[in-house]
Amino acid sequence: MLVLTPEEWNAVVLSLKVAAVATLASLGPGLLVAMLLARGRFPGRALLDGLVHLPLILPPVVTGYLLLLAFGRRGLAGSALAEIGIVFAFRWTGAALACAIMGFPLMVRAMRLSIEAVDRRLEQAAATLGARPLAVFLTVTLPLSLPGILAGAVLAFAKAMGEFGATITFVSNIPGETQTLPSAIYTLTQVPGGEAGALRLTLISVALSMAALLLSELLARRLGRRLGAG
Amino acid sequence: MSIDVDVALRRGAFALDVAFAAGAGLTALFGRSGSGKTTVIDLIAGLVRPDRGRIAAGGQTLLDTARGLDVPAHRRRVGTVFQEARLMPHLSVRQNLDYGRFFARGRDETTGLDAGAIVEILGIGHLLGRRPAGLSGGEAQRVAIGRALLSRPRLLLMDEPLAALDEARKAEILPCIERLRDEAGIPIVYVSHAVAEVARLASTVVVLEAGRVAASGPAEAVLRRADLTPLREGEAGALLDMVVATHDAVSGLTTLAGPAGRLFVPRLDRAPGSPVRVRVPARDVLVALAEPVGLSARNRLAGRVLALDPLGEAAVLVTIDCNGARLAARLTRASVRDLGLEPGRPVLAIIKSIDFDPQGVGTGQRPVEI
């Protein structure tokens, strides 16, 4: 009962790969956008804020369809990227893109809050000690907002593990290529005799989410100890 | 080595227009809260940009709005000690000290003190492995001073570094600041609203009032003036630079000698010959025309009335020249009339010795003319 079939195993591994790539690839842009939103004073800041949060409020199907329009084979970005060998449509990379977009608002939000919580007086002190703005960011802002950055990454990872609507709309449900855990569970619930497989994958899904949460809690506590009393 | 500041800035209802120059030693920016002291510090450090102005330190222009020049904070080499220590919480004490050192590598030494000497003067050697969160307020502030000095600054700013500390902690840091003032060889700009600190440390005093310079000059001249707001509540007083003459074991008193004469204070643990600066508050000086009989106060200095300045409705500030040193006495108008005090008149200044403020006793430097 608890032994996974090769297809189910594929879905688990693919989901982990998609979620990991989506999270890692979002870290840089997420940090940049969080920094811009937390510290930037520029025209269009509200627009950027809205744009980042859009996937959170749009129906996932809409986000997926928009991705299909933009990054599909005939999409504006899709056809341009295809020329340099990057293809998203109906590939696992597309699933990662969809997951990254869906998790982005959660990641940026957590990062932004922790950057805003960094005492700017410490950054001023660092500047008077001779640190250039980039050095201030790397030695003060970044380490002090690490717990929030980590929380953002875990949230994005968890979101990616569970993303369904946008992924299935954008890259469909191809076993071994784009069939992630939620898609596999959905498929199993649609065929006769699939209940046992659906249940197995559901248990794995719950276990993975719990593990991610516990890990982030553990790391946050460690970081908290390092940053606070010691 | 000198500092030249001439800046103006307006933020809502607050307007600041400050110009002063300071030389070697410690320059105190003295004034009530809200007078703009901290803003001046932020301006010199490069953390705030003025509407117009010029700031130069050690012959190097740091800011000149007329020429569109504004050296960013990280290239000004202005060490800054803030009211709160602002240590990096994620770094150890040693790493905090190394922080400024790292960015200063390649710059010339400015203080004439190496890292070991700075750590020794501040007494922070035993803290190096600790984290800032585990330090007391006084320890954290000493580390912050060390961190600023190790960044090889050409100028050290201190923004009320003792304001958040209790008396015991202040007493532990003041001697460190005195030693740094005398040994580090860089000018210090020290913000304070506490007259005792200013009297103890300053060579030059700049009094700020509502964003403007109300007075500036050698400490002993400025602190005698009772017409300046920060000094009004009976805080005006004379500074006398003296040396320890003798200790009397029987009476438990220490005799101080100076041009004005001799003063007796409760025993001071300093070797004979060491310089001491005492502050004599104007409200604690009585004036007599002749040697009084049967009076408990032992400290009596002979001098001549130099000037009489009215202080509000009922009081007069009498400046007395005691062989070159100047004392100030706050008397009522009625007393001045009854005694017939007028410039040139010989008088005896009687100082209530118990009112020597132990916090106000420091190793005074000769006031530096600017």
Short mmCIF file of C-alpha atoms in Angstrom, two decimals, chain A:
data_model
loop_
_atom_site.label_atom_id
_atom_site.label_comp_id
_atom_site.label_asym_id
_atom_site.label_seq_id
_atom_site.Cartn_x
_atom_site.Cartn_y
_atom_site.Cartn_z
CA MET A 1 0.00 0.00 0.00
CA LEU A 2 2.80 2.41 0.89
CA VAL A 3 5.06 1.48 -2.02
CA LEU A 4 5.00 4.05 -4.80
CA THR A 5 4.58 3.05 -8.42
CA PRO A 6 7.28 4.35 -10.80
CA GLU A 7 4.86 6.99 -12.14
CA GLU A 8 4.07 8.23 -8.64
CA TRP A 9 7.76 8.27 -7.75
CA ASN A 10 8.40 10.29 -10.92
CA ALA A 11 5.82 12.85 -9.86
CA VAL A 12 7.43 13.24 -6.41
CA VAL A 13 10.93 13.69 -7.82
CA LEU A 14 9.70 16.06 -10.52
CA SER A 15 7.82 18.15 -7.97
CA LEU A 16 10.90 18.46 -5.77
CA LYS A 17 13.02 19.42 -8.79
CA VAL A 18 10.48 21.97 -10.06
CA ALA A 19 10.01 23.51 -6.61
CA ALA A 20 13.74 23.68 -5.91
CA VAL A 21 14.54 25.29 -9.27
CA ALA A 22 11.62 27.71 -8.96
CA THR A 23 12.72 28.77 -5.46
CA LEU A 24 16.42 29.12 -6.22
CA ALA A 25 15.74 31.01 -9.45
CA SER A 26 13.39 33.44 -7.65
CA LEU A 27 15.82 34.25 -4.84
CA GLY A 28 17.82 36.88 -6.75
CA PRO A 29 14.91 38.68 -8.44
CA GLY A 30 12.87 38.33 -5.23
CA LEU A 31 15.57 40.01 -3.16
CA LEU A 32 15.97 42.76 -5.72
CA VAL A 33 12.25 43.51 -5.86
CA ALA A 34 11.93 43.29 -2.06
CA MET A 35 14.81 45.76 -1.70
CA LEU A 36 13.22 48.10 -4.26
CA LEU A 37 9.86 47.97 -2.53
CA ALA A 38 11.33 48.33 0.96
CA ARG A 39 13.81 51.09 0.23
CA GLY A 40 13.20 52.49 -3.22
CA ARG A 41 11.51 55.84 -3.81
CA PHE A 42 10.75 55.90 -7.51
CA PRO A 43 7.76 56.54 -9.75
CA GLY A 44 5.89 53.35 -10.51
CA ARG A 45 6.64 51.80 -7.14
CA ALA A 46 2.93 51.21 -6.47
CA LEU A 47 2.61 49.65 -9.92
CA LEU A 48 5.49 47.27 -9.25
CA ASP A 49 3.97 46.38 -5.89
CA GLY A 50 0.65 45.61 -7.57
CA LEU A 51 2.25 43.60 -10.36
CA VAL A 52 4.18 41.44 -7.90
CA HIS A 53 1.05 40.70 -5.93
CA LEU A 54 -1.12 40.00 -8.97
CA PRO A 55 -0.60 36.18 -9.01
CA LEU A 56 -1.84 36.10 -5.42
CA ILE A 57 -5.26 37.46 -6.31
CA LEU A 58 -5.75 36.33 -9.91
CA PRO A 59 -7.33 32.91 -10.42
CA PRO A 60 -4.36 30.55 -11.03
CA VAL A 61 -5.93 29.49 -14.31
CA VAL A 62 -5.74 33.09 -15.50
CA THR A 63 -2.07 33.33 -14.53
CA GLY A 64 -1.40 30.07 -16.33
CA TYR A 65 -3.22 31.23 -19.42
CA LEU A 66 -1.33 34.54 -19.43
CA LEU A 67 1.92 32.56 -19.19
CA LEU A 68 0.77 30.43 -22.10
CA LEU A 69 0.06 33.54 -24.14
CA ALA A 70 3.45 35.08 -23.31
CA PHE A 71 5.75 32.05 -23.13
CA GLY A 72 3.87 29.56 -25.36
CA ARG A 73 5.46 28.47 -28.61
CA ARG A 74 3.78 31.32 -30.47
CA GLY A 75 3.92 33.76 -27.56
CA LEU A 76 5.96 36.93 -27.87
CA ALA A 77 8.53 35.99 -25.24
CA GLY A 78 8.24 32.26 -25.95
CA SER A 79 9.17 32.50 -29.63
CA ALA A 80 12.05 34.88 -28.90
CA LEU A 81 13.46 32.64 -26.17
CA ALA A 82 13.01 29.55 -28.36
CA GLU A 83 15.53 31.02 -30.78
CA ILE A 84 18.22 30.95 -28.10
CA GLY A 85 17.19 27.45 -27.06
CA ILE A 86 15.06 28.19 -24.01
CA VAL A 87 11.67 26.53 -24.20
CA PHE A 88 9.05 26.68 -21.46
CA ALA A 89 5.95 25.34 -23.20
CA PHE A 90 5.05 21.79 -22.07
CA ARG A 91 8.42 21.32 -20.40
CA TRP A 92 9.28 20.93 -16.73
CA THR A 93 11.03 24.32 -16.99
CA GLY A 94 7.62 25.80 -17.73
CA ALA A 95 6.25 24.18 -14.60
CA ALA A 96 9.11 25.77 -12.67
CA LEU A 97 8.35 29.16 -14.24
CA ALA A 98 4.67 28.88 -13.29
CA CYS A 99 5.58 27.87 -9.72
CA ALA A 100 8.11 30.68 -9.45
CA ILE A 101 5.55 33.27 -10.58
CA MET A 102 2.92 31.93 -8.18
CA GLY A 103 5.32 31.84 -5.22
CA PHE A 104 6.90 35.22 -5.99
CA PRO A 105 4.47 37.42 -4.04
CA LEU A 106 4.86 35.29 -0.92
CA MET A 107 8.64 35.34 -1.17
CA VAL A 108 8.86 39.09 -1.82
CA ARG A 109 6.46 39.85 1.00
CA ALA A 110 8.47 37.97 3.63
CA MET A 111 11.77 39.41 2.39
CA ARG A 112 10.42 42.93 2.22
CA LEU A 113 9.08 42.82 5.78
CA SER A 114 12.40 41.64 7.16
CA ILE A 115 14.37 44.23 5.19
CA GLU A 116 12.07 46.92 6.51
CA ALA A 117 12.70 45.65 10.01
CA VAL A 118 16.47 46.15 9.72
CA ASP A 119 17.54 49.12 11.85
CA ARG A 120 18.67 51.73 9.35
CA ARG A 121 20.76 53.38 12.04
CA LEU A 122 23.05 50.35 11.85
CA GLU A 123 23.44 50.95 8.13
CA GLN A 124 24.31 54.58 8.84
CA ALA A 125 26.88 53.47 11.39
CA ALA A 126 28.39 51.13 8.81
CA ALA A 127 28.63 54.00 6.31
CA THR A 128 30.45 56.21 8.81
CA LEU A 129 32.91 53.34 9.28
CA GLY A 130 33.73 53.49 5.59
CA ALA A 131 31.45 50.84 4.06
CA ARG A 132 30.21 51.58 0.54
CA PRO A 133 26.48 51.10 -0.08
CA LEU A 134 27.02 47.65 -1.61
CA ALA A 135 29.20 46.65 1.34
CA VAL A 136 26.55 47.95 3.74
CA PHE A 137 23.98 45.78 1.99
CA LEU A 138 26.17 42.68 2.05
CA THR A 139 27.47 43.04 5.61
CA VAL A 140 24.52 44.57 7.44
CA THR A 141 21.20 44.52 5.58
CA LEU A 142 21.52 41.03 4.11
CA PRO A 143 22.68 39.15 7.23
CA LEU A 144 20.15 40.92 9.43
CA SER A 145 17.24 40.12 7.11
CA LEU A 146 18.35 36.51 6.60
CA PRO A 147 15.55 35.00 8.73
CA GLY A 148 12.95 36.73 6.53
CA ILE A 149 14.73 35.75 3.35
CA LEU A 150 14.75 32.16 4.53
CA ALA A 151 11.07 32.32 5.47
CA GLY A 152 10.31 33.71 2.02
CA ALA A 153 12.22 30.90 0.35
CA VAL A 154 10.41 28.22 2.37
CA LEU A 155 7.02 29.78 1.62
CA ALA A 156 7.85 29.89 -2.08
CA PHE A 157 9.04 26.28 -2.00
CA ALA A 158 5.89 25.13 -0.22
CA LYS A 159 3.75 27.08 -2.66
CA ALA A 160 5.63 25.50 -5.59
CA MET A 161 5.08 22.00 -4.19
CA GLY A 162 1.36 22.65 -4.16
CA GLU A 163 0.92 24.73 -7.29
CA PHE A 164 -1.69 23.24 -9.58
CA GLY A 165 -3.90 25.65 -11.54
CA ALA A 166 -1.32 27.77 -13.30
CA THR A 167 0.96 24.81 -13.98
CA ILE A 168 -1.66 22.56 -15.53
CA THR A 169 -2.99 25.45 -17.65
CA PHE A 170 0.45 26.49 -18.87
CA VAL A 171 2.30 23.22 -19.37
CA SER A 172 -0.49 20.63 -19.16
CA ASN A 173 -0.17 17.32 -17.31
CA ILE A 174 2.47 15.20 -19.04
CA PRO A 175 3.73 12.27 -16.92
CA GLY A 176 7.47 12.45 -16.46
CA GLU A 177 7.73 16.00 -17.86
CA THR A 178 5.16 18.30 -16.29
CA GLN A 179 3.11 16.04 -14.05
CA THR A 180 3.91 17.35 -10.58
CA LEU A 181 2.50 15.96 -7.33
CA PRO A 182 -0.79 17.89 -7.39
CA SER A 183 -1.35 17.07 -11.08
CA ALA A 184 -0.66 13.41 -10.38
CA ILE A 185 -3.08 13.37 -7.46
CA TYR A 186 -5.69 15.07 -9.62
CA THR A 187 -5.18 12.51 -12.38
CA LEU A 188 -5.42 9.57 -9.96
CA THR A 189 -8.70 10.88 -8.57
CA GLN A 190 -10.12 10.94 -12.11
CA VAL A 191 -9.46 7.27 -12.93
CA PRO A 192 -11.18 4.20 -11.42
CA GLY A 193 -8.98 2.45 -8.80
CA GLY A 194 -6.70 5.43 -8.35
CA GLU A 195 -7.76 6.15 -4.76
CA ALA A 196 -4.85 4.24 -3.16
CA GLY A 197 -2.28 6.10 -5.28
CA ALA A 198 -3.95 9.44 -4.60
CA LEU A 199 -3.83 8.74 -0.87
CA ARG A 200 -0.15 7.74 -0.99
CA LEU A 201 0.79 10.93 -2.82
CA THR A 202 -1.37 12.98 -0.47
CA LEU A 203 0.49 11.57 2.54
CA ILE A 204 3.81 12.36 0.87
CA SER A 205 2.61 15.85 0.07
CA VAL A 206 1.66 16.45 3.70
CA ALA A 207 4.97 15.00 4.92
CA LEU A 208 7.05 17.15 2.57
CA SER A 209 5.20 20.33 3.53
CA MET A 210 5.59 19.58 7.22
CA ALA A 211 9.28 18.82 6.78
CA ALA A 212 9.83 22.12 4.96
CA LEU A 213 8.05 24.06 7.70
CA LEU A 214 9.96 22.33 10.50
CA LEU A 215 13.27 22.88 8.73
CA SER A 216 12.58 26.58 8.30
CA GLU A 217 11.52 26.88 11.92
CA LEU A 218 14.76 25.21 13.01
CA LEU A 219 16.93 27.42 10.82
CA ALA A 220 15.07 30.56 11.89
CA ARG A 221 15.65 29.70 15.52
CA ARG A 222 19.36 29.13 14.91
CA LEU A 223 19.64 32.42 13.05
CA GLY A 224 17.69 34.19 15.76
CA ARG A 225 20.17 32.94 18.32
CA ARG A 226 23.08 34.14 16.23
CA LEU A 227 21.56 37.56 15.63
CA GLY A 228 20.15 38.15 19.07
CA ALA A 229 21.45 37.14 22.46
CA GLY A 230 24.60 35.12 22.50
#
